[in-house]
């Protein structure tokens, strides 16, 4: 089976996760795919294949050398985003893409005028959707690349490697993928998530992240008799939102710039809740942002009373950079693997999070490598077959280079 066939088999499964669910995994349909993947890994002859009751799938490609080699791992998630349907995905292949508009379905066009990333893949074979669902390259492309690489190594015993672990998890798209990942069972010195974007992406910096809930308690009184009695929670919510800098929002920032993001307001006269996320790559600035939110709450309390407005700030995850920097050999190996695979590296910070960040803080250094998908979480998602093949080659090369790590 080639990598394209493997990937197309995977996207037949609807594995959309849900932010509303309290179960693990968040949707039972993810377990259907997990069972399929477990059987496939068994059929391919890998060792230690298991799936736990939460849908986490693990397997091993055993070492083919007696030399002492670090055990490393490769990880991808199999859920797809709640932002767009993953049901009845109908992929098609655009062979030798010529740079023109792609008609996904009658009246639905993917154009390089809107998506200039397409022009980076002229001459390649692109897997696209029919314009009604996402594709699922995030992150079934990563799974296909890992499994295909392990099959290649299994069949090419002349390439020496140590024990290689595979891990596949649910619920990454809702920020829960690493929560139940068994790092101790995985048993690796370091690992890589294969969950990045286009060719050459390598990420070992991500946002520090927190959430903030601001709750306002109002008093409703007939507006004709409200003087000195009414506390209008709607108005106080607007006042609080206006205290945050308008140029530090997602739509006004890029690169290493952090932000405050108002996710939503639920509000009437008697009560309001403002939900924020707080993001910054720099840990000190991140702490300053959390403090600023708390100070805004305090100022409102001084003006209206402590019982009128309260705030709760919770950390979500941290920048993996502080855990990767003491272990930069894991990055050096990737850069060398890319060089030897003719892949120009593109190292940049993630303006978001990754399972690898949480795993790094659980003791498993885990940077993120490209999987090839572009325009994630929507119907214009696509992936290049040639980029998937390059990702597979980089994985193989990392395993080979790791075998010579202590030389």
Coordinates of C-alpha atoms in Angstrom, one line a residue:
X1 CA 0.0 0.0 0.0
X2 CA 1.4 3.4 -0.9
X3 CA 1.0 6.6 1.2
X4 CA -1.8 8.0 -0.9
X5 CA -3.9 4.8 -0.6
X6 CA -3.3 4.8 3.1
X7 CA -4.3 8.4 3.6
X8 CA -7.5 8.1 1.4
X9 CA -8.5 5.1 3.6
X10 CA -8.2 7.2 6.7
X11 CA -10.2 10.2 5.5
X12 CA -13.2 7.9 4.9
X13 CA -13.7 8.0 8.7
X14 CA -15.6 10.9 10.3
X15 CA -13.5 11.6 13.5
X16 CA -14.7 15.1 14.4
X17 CA -14.2 15.9 18.0
X18 CA -16.5 18.0 20.1
X19 CA -15.9 20.8 22.6
X20 CA -19.2 20.3 24.2
X21 CA -18.6 16.7 25.3
X22 CA -17.3 15.6 28.7
X23 CA -16.3 12.0 27.6
X24 CA -12.9 10.7 26.4
X25 CA -12.7 10.6 23.5
X26 CA -15.2 13.4 23.0
X27 CA -17.1 11.5 20.3
X28 CA -17.6 7.8 20.0
X29 CA -17.0 7.8 16.3
X30 CA -13.3 8.4 17.0
X31 CA -13.1 5.0 18.6
X32 CA -14.3 3.4 15.3
X33 CA -11.2 4.8 13.5
X34 CA -8.9 3.9 16.4
X35 CA -10.0 0.3 16.2
X36 CA -9.4 0.3 12.4
X37 CA -5.9 1.8 13.0
X38 CA -5.1 -0.7 15.7
X39 CA -6.0 -3.6 13.3
X40 CA -4.0 -2.1 10.5
X41 CA -0.9 -1.8 12.8
X42 CA -1.4 -5.4 13.8
X43 CA -1.7 -6.5 10.2
X44 CA 1.5 -4.7 9.3
X45 CA 3.3 -6.8 11.9
X46 CA 4.3 -4.1 14.4
X47 CA 5.0 -5.0 18.0
X48 CA 3.2 -3.9 21.2
X49 CA 0.1 -2.8 19.4
X50 CA -2.6 -1.7 21.9
X51 CA -5.5 0.6 22.3
X52 CA -6.6 1.8 25.7
X53 CA -10.2 2.5 26.8
X54 CA -9.8 6.2 25.9
X55 CA -8.8 5.5 22.3
X56 CA -5.0 6.0 22.5
X57 CA -3.2 3.7 20.1
X58 CA 0.4 2.7 20.6
X59 CA 2.8 0.4 18.6
X60 CA 6.5 -0.3 18.2
X61 CA 8.8 -0.9 15.4
X62 CA 11.6 -2.9 17.2
X63 CA 15.2 -2.1 16.8
X64 CA 17.3 -3.9 14.1
X65 CA 20.6 -3.2 15.7
X66 CA 22.3 -4.4 18.9
X67 CA 23.8 -1.0 19.3
X68 CA 22.5 1.0 22.2
X69 CA 20.2 3.6 20.6
X70 CA 17.8 6.1 22.2
X71 CA 14.1 5.1 21.9
X72 CA 12.2 7.8 20.0
X73 CA 8.6 8.3 19.0
X74 CA 6.3 9.8 16.4
X75 CA 2.9 11.1 17.3
X76 CA -0.2 12.2 15.4
X77 CA -3.8 12.8 16.3
X78 CA -6.8 11.3 14.4
X79 CA -9.6 13.7 15.3
X80 CA -10.6 16.4 13.0
X81 CA -11.7 20.0 13.8
X82 CA -15.2 20.8 15.2
X83 CA -15.1 23.9 12.9
X84 CA -16.1 22.0 9.7
X85 CA -17.8 18.7 8.9
X86 CA -15.7 15.7 8.4
X87 CA -18.6 13.4 7.4
X88 CA -18.6 11.8 3.9
X89 CA -15.3 13.4 2.8
X90 CA -15.1 13.1 -1.0
X91 CA -11.5 13.6 -1.9
X92 CA -10.1 13.8 -5.4
X93 CA -6.6 14.1 -6.9
X94 CA -5.5 17.0 -9.1
X95 CA -2.6 15.5 -11.1
X96 CA 0.3 17.8 -12.0
X97 CA -1.4 21.0 -10.8
X98 CA -0.9 23.8 -13.3
X99 CA -1.5 26.8 -11.0
X100 CA -5.1 27.5 -12.2
X101 CA -8.4 27.6 -10.4
X102 CA -9.6 24.2 -9.1
X103 CA -13.3 23.4 -9.4
X104 CA -14.0 21.3 -6.3
X105 CA -17.7 21.0 -7.2
X106 CA -20.0 23.0 -9.5
X107 CA -19.9 26.6 -8.2
X108 CA -17.2 25.8 -5.6
X109 CA -13.7 26.9 -6.7
X110 CA -10.4 26.9 -4.9
X111 CA -8.4 29.7 -6.5
X112 CA -4.8 30.8 -6.0
X113 CA -6.1 34.4 -6.0
X114 CA -7.7 33.6 -2.6
X115 CA -5.3 30.8 -1.6
X116 CA -1.8 31.8 -2.9
X117 CA -0.3 28.7 -1.1
X118 CA -1.5 26.7 -4.1
X119 CA 1.2 28.2 -6.3
X120 CA 3.8 26.6 -4.1
X121 CA 2.7 23.2 -5.4
X122 CA 2.6 23.7 -9.2
X123 CA 3.6 20.5 -10.8
X124 CA 2.6 18.4 -7.8
X125 CA -0.4 16.0 -7.3
X126 CA -2.9 17.6 -4.9
X127 CA -5.6 15.9 -2.8
X128 CA -8.5 18.2 -2.4
X129 CA -12.1 18.1 -1.1
X130 CA -15.4 18.5 -2.9
X131 CA -15.8 21.9 -1.1
X132 CA -18.4 20.7 1.4
X133 CA -16.2 19.2 4.1
X134 CA -12.7 19.5 5.4
X135 CA -10.2 16.9 4.1
X136 CA -8.7 15.6 7.3
X137 CA -5.0 16.1 6.4
X138 CA -4.9 17.6 9.9
X139 CA -3.8 15.1 11.0
X140 CA -4.5 11.9 9.1
X141 CA -1.7 12.9 6.7
X142 CA 0.6 12.7 9.8
X143 CA -0.6 9.2 10.6
X144 CA -0.2 8.0 7.1
X145 CA 3.4 9.4 7.0
X146 CA 4.4 7.7 10.3
X147 CA 2.9 4.3 9.4
X148 CA 4.3 4.4 5.9
X149 CA 7.8 5.3 7.2
X150 CA 7.7 2.5 9.7
X151 CA 6.6 0.0 7.0
X152 CA 9.5 1.3 4.8
X153 CA 12.0 0.8 7.7
X154 CA 10.5 -2.7 8.4
X155 CA 11.2 -3.7 4.8
X156 CA 14.6 -2.1 4.5
X157 CA 16.7 -3.8 7.2
X158 CA 19.9 -2.3 5.8
X159 CA 18.9 1.0 7.4
X160 CA 19.7 0.6 11.1
X161 CA 17.5 2.1 13.8
X162 CA 16.6 1.7 17.5
X163 CA 13.2 1.0 18.9
X164 CA 10.7 3.4 17.3
X165 CA 7.4 4.1 19.1
X166 CA 4.2 5.3 17.5
X167 CA 1.4 7.1 19.3
X168 CA -2.0 8.1 17.9
X169 CA -4.5 10.1 20.0
X170 CA -8.0 11.6 19.9
X171 CA -9.2 15.1 20.8
X172 CA -6.1 17.2 19.9
X173 CA -8.4 19.8 18.2
X174 CA -10.1 20.5 21.4
X175 CA -6.9 20.8 23.4
X176 CA -7.3 17.5 25.2
X177 CA -5.1 15.2 23.1
X178 CA -2.1 15.1 25.5
X179 CA -4.1 14.9 28.7
X180 CA -4.4 11.1 28.7
X181 CA -1.3 10.3 26.7
X182 CA 0.7 7.8 28.7
X183 CA 4.2 9.2 28.5
X184 CA 5.6 6.5 30.8
X185 CA 4.2 3.7 28.8
X186 CA 5.4 5.4 25.6
X187 CA 8.9 5.0 27.0
X188 CA 10.8 7.4 24.7
X189 CA 13.7 9.8 25.4
X190 CA 12.1 12.3 23.0
X191 CA 9.5 12.3 20.3
X192 CA 8.0 14.4 17.4
X193 CA 4.5 15.3 16.6
X194 CA 3.9 15.1 12.8
X195 CA 1.2 17.8 12.8
X196 CA 2.6 20.9 11.2
X197 CA 1.7 22.5 7.9
X198 CA 3.4 22.8 4.6
X199 CA 6.8 21.5 3.4
X200 CA 9.7 22.1 5.8
X201 CA 7.8 23.5 8.8
X202 CA 9.5 22.8 12.1
X203 CA 8.1 24.3 15.3
X204 CA 9.5 24.2 18.8
X205 CA 8.0 27.5 20.1
X206 CA 4.3 28.0 20.8
X207 CA 2.1 30.4 22.8
X208 CA 1.9 30.4 26.5
X209 CA -1.9 30.2 27.0
X210 CA -4.5 31.0 29.6
X211 CA -8.3 31.5 29.7
X212 CA -10.1 34.2 31.6
X213 CA -13.8 34.3 32.7
X214 CA -15.2 37.7 33.8
X215 CA -18.5 37.5 35.5
X216 CA -20.7 40.5 36.2
X217 CA -23.7 40.6 38.5
X218 CA -26.4 43.2 37.6
X219 CA -29.6 44.4 39.1
X220 CA -32.7 44.8 36.9
X221 CA -35.1 47.5 37.6
X222 CA -37.8 49.1 35.4
X223 CA -35.9 51.7 33.4
X224 CA -38.4 54.4 34.3
X225 CA -37.5 54.0 38.0
X226 CA -33.9 52.8 37.7
X227 CA -32.0 55.8 39.0
X228 CA -29.4 54.8 41.7
X229 CA -30.9 51.3 41.6
X230 CA -30.2 49.5 38.3
X231 CA -26.8 47.9 37.7
X232 CA -26.8 47.1 33.9
X233 CA -24.5 44.2 33.4
X234 CA -24.6 44.8 29.6
X235 CA -23.0 48.2 30.0
X236 CA -20.4 47.0 32.5
X237 CA -19.4 44.3 30.1
X238 CA -18.8 46.8 27.4
X239 CA -16.9 49.0 29.8
X240 CA -14.6 46.1 30.8
X241 CA -14.0 45.1 27.2
X242 CA -13.0 48.7 26.4
X243 CA -10.3 48.6 29.1
X244 CA -8.2 46.0 27.0
X245 CA -5.9 47.4 24.3
X246 CA -7.7 47.4 20.9
X247 CA -4.4 46.8 19.0
X248 CA -3.6 43.6 20.9
X249 CA -6.2 41.2 19.4
X250 CA -5.7 38.3 17.0
X251 CA -6.7 40.4 14.0
X252 CA -4.1 43.0 14.8
X253 CA -1.1 40.8 15.7
X254 CA 1.4 38.4 14.0
X255 CA 4.7 36.6 14.6
X256 CA 5.7 36.8 18.2
X257 CA 3.1 39.4 19.2
X258 CA 0.6 38.2 21.9
X259 CA -3.0 39.1 22.3
X260 CA -6.2 39.1 24.3
X261 CA -9.0 37.4 22.4
X262 CA -12.7 37.9 23.4
X263 CA -14.2 34.5 22.5
X264 CA -17.8 35.5 23.5
X265 CA -20.2 37.5 25.6
X266 CA -23.3 36.1 27.2
X267 CA -25.2 39.1 28.6
X268 CA -28.4 40.7 29.8
X269 CA -29.2 43.3 32.4
X270 CA -29.0 40.9 35.4
X271 CA -25.7 39.2 34.4
X272 CA -22.9 39.0 31.9
X273 CA -20.0 36.6 31.3
X274 CA -17.0 37.5 29.1
X275 CA -14.8 34.7 27.9
X276 CA -11.2 35.5 26.9
X277 CA -8.1 33.6 25.9
X278 CA -4.7 35.2 26.6
X279 CA -1.7 34.3 24.5
X280 CA 2.0 35.3 24.4
X281 CA 5.2 33.5 23.4
X282 CA 7.3 35.4 26.1
X283 CA 6.6 34.0 29.6
X284 CA 7.2 37.3 31.3
X285 CA 4.8 39.2 29.0
X286 CA 2.3 36.3 29.4
X287 CA 2.4 36.8 33.2
X288 CA 2.0 40.6 32.6
X289 CA -1.1 40.0 30.5
X290 CA -2.7 37.8 33.2
X291 CA -1.9 40.5 35.8
X292 CA -3.4 43.2 33.6
X293 CA -6.7 41.3 33.3
X294 CA -6.7 40.9 37.1
X295 CA -6.0 44.6 37.5
X296 CA -8.9 45.6 35.2
X297 CA -11.2 43.4 37.4
X298 CA -9.8 45.1 40.5
X299 CA -10.5 48.6 39.1
X300 CA -14.0 47.6 38.2
X301 CA -14.5 46.3 41.7
X302 CA -13.3 49.5 43.2
X303 CA -15.8 51.4 41.1
X304 CA -18.8 49.1 41.4
X305 CA -18.2 46.7 44.3
X306 CA -16.4 43.4 44.7
X307 CA -19.7 41.5 44.6
X308 CA -20.6 43.0 41.2
X309 CA -17.6 41.7 39.1
X310 CA -15.3 38.8 39.5
X311 CA -12.5 37.3 37.4
X312 CA -11.0 33.9 37.1
X313 CA -7.8 33.3 35.1
X314 CA -6.5 29.7 34.4
X315 CA -3.3 28.6 32.7
X316 CA -3.8 26.2 29.8
X317 CA -0.4 25.4 28.5
X318 CA 3.1 26.8 28.2
X319 CA 5.7 27.5 25.5
X320 CA 7.6 24.3 24.8
X321 CA 10.7 26.3 24.0
X322 CA 11.8 26.2 27.6
X323 CA 11.8 22.4 27.6
X324 CA 13.3 22.0 24.1
X325 CA 16.2 24.4 24.5
X326 CA 18.0 22.2 27.0
X327 CA 17.6 19.3 24.5
X328 CA 18.4 21.0 21.2
X329 CA 19.8 17.8 19.8
X330 CA 16.2 16.8 19.0
X331 CA 16.1 19.9 16.7
X332 CA 19.5 19.4 15.2
X333 CA 18.5 15.9 14.2
X334 CA 15.5 17.2 12.3
X335 CA 17.4 19.9 10.6
X336 CA 20.0 17.4 9.4
X337 CA 17.3 15.0 8.3
X338 CA 15.6 17.7 6.3
X339 CA 18.9 18.7 4.7
X340 CA 19.7 15.1 3.7
X341 CA 16.1 14.8 2.3
X342 CA 16.4 18.0 0.2
X343 CA 13.7 19.8 2.3
X344 CA 14.4 23.5 3.0
X345 CA 13.6 23.9 6.8
X346 CA 11.1 26.7 7.7
X347 CA 11.5 27.2 11.5
X348 CA 8.9 29.5 13.0
X349 CA 6.8 29.9 16.2
X350 CA 3.3 28.4 16.4
X351 CA 0.6 31.0 16.9
X352 CA -1.3 28.4 18.8
X353 CA -0.7 25.2 20.8
X354 CA 0.2 21.6 20.1
X355 CA 0.1 18.3 21.8
X356 CA 3.8 18.5 21.8
X357 CA 3.8 21.5 24.1
X358 CA 1.9 19.6 26.8
X359 CA 3.9 16.5 26.3
X360 CA 7.1 18.5 26.6
X361 CA 6.0 19.7 30.0
X362 CA 5.1 16.1 30.9
X363 CA 8.8 15.2 30.4
X364 CA 8.8 14.2 26.8
X365 CA 10.6 16.8 24.6
X366 CA 8.4 16.9 21.5
X367 CA 8.7 19.5 18.7
X368 CA 6.4 19.6 15.7
X369 CA 7.2 18.6 12.1
X370 CA 5.3 19.3 8.9
X371 CA 2.6 16.9 7.7
X372 CA 1.8 18.8 4.5
X373 CA -1.7 19.9 4.9
X374 CA -2.7 23.5 3.9
X375 CA -5.9 25.5 4.7
X376 CA -6.8 23.3 7.7
X377 CA -10.3 23.2 9.3
X378 CA -12.2 24.1 6.2
X379 CA -13.5 22.9 2.8
X380 CA -10.5 24.4 0.9
X381 CA -8.0 22.1 2.7
X382 CA -5.6 20.3 0.5
X383 CA -2.4 18.2 0.8
X384 CA 0.4 17.5 -1.8
X385 CA 1.2 13.8 -2.3
X386 CA 4.8 14.8 -2.9
X387 CA 5.0 16.7 0.4
X388 CA 3.5 13.7 2.3
X389 CA 6.2 11.6 0.7
X390 CA 8.9 14.1 1.8
X391 CA 7.5 14.0 5.4
X392 CA 7.8 10.2 5.3
X393 CA 11.4 10.5 4.1
X394 CA 12.3 12.9 6.9
X395 CA 10.8 10.5 9.5
X396 CA 12.9 7.7 8.1
X397 CA 16.0 9.8 8.1
X398 CA 15.5 10.9 11.7
X399 CA 15.3 7.3 12.7
X400 CA 18.5 6.5 10.8
X401 CA 20.4 9.5 12.2
X402 CA 19.3 8.7 15.7
X403 CA 21.0 5.3 15.4
X404 CA 24.2 7.3 15.0
X405 CA 23.4 9.8 17.6
X406 CA 26.1 8.8 20.1
X407 CA 28.8 8.2 17.5

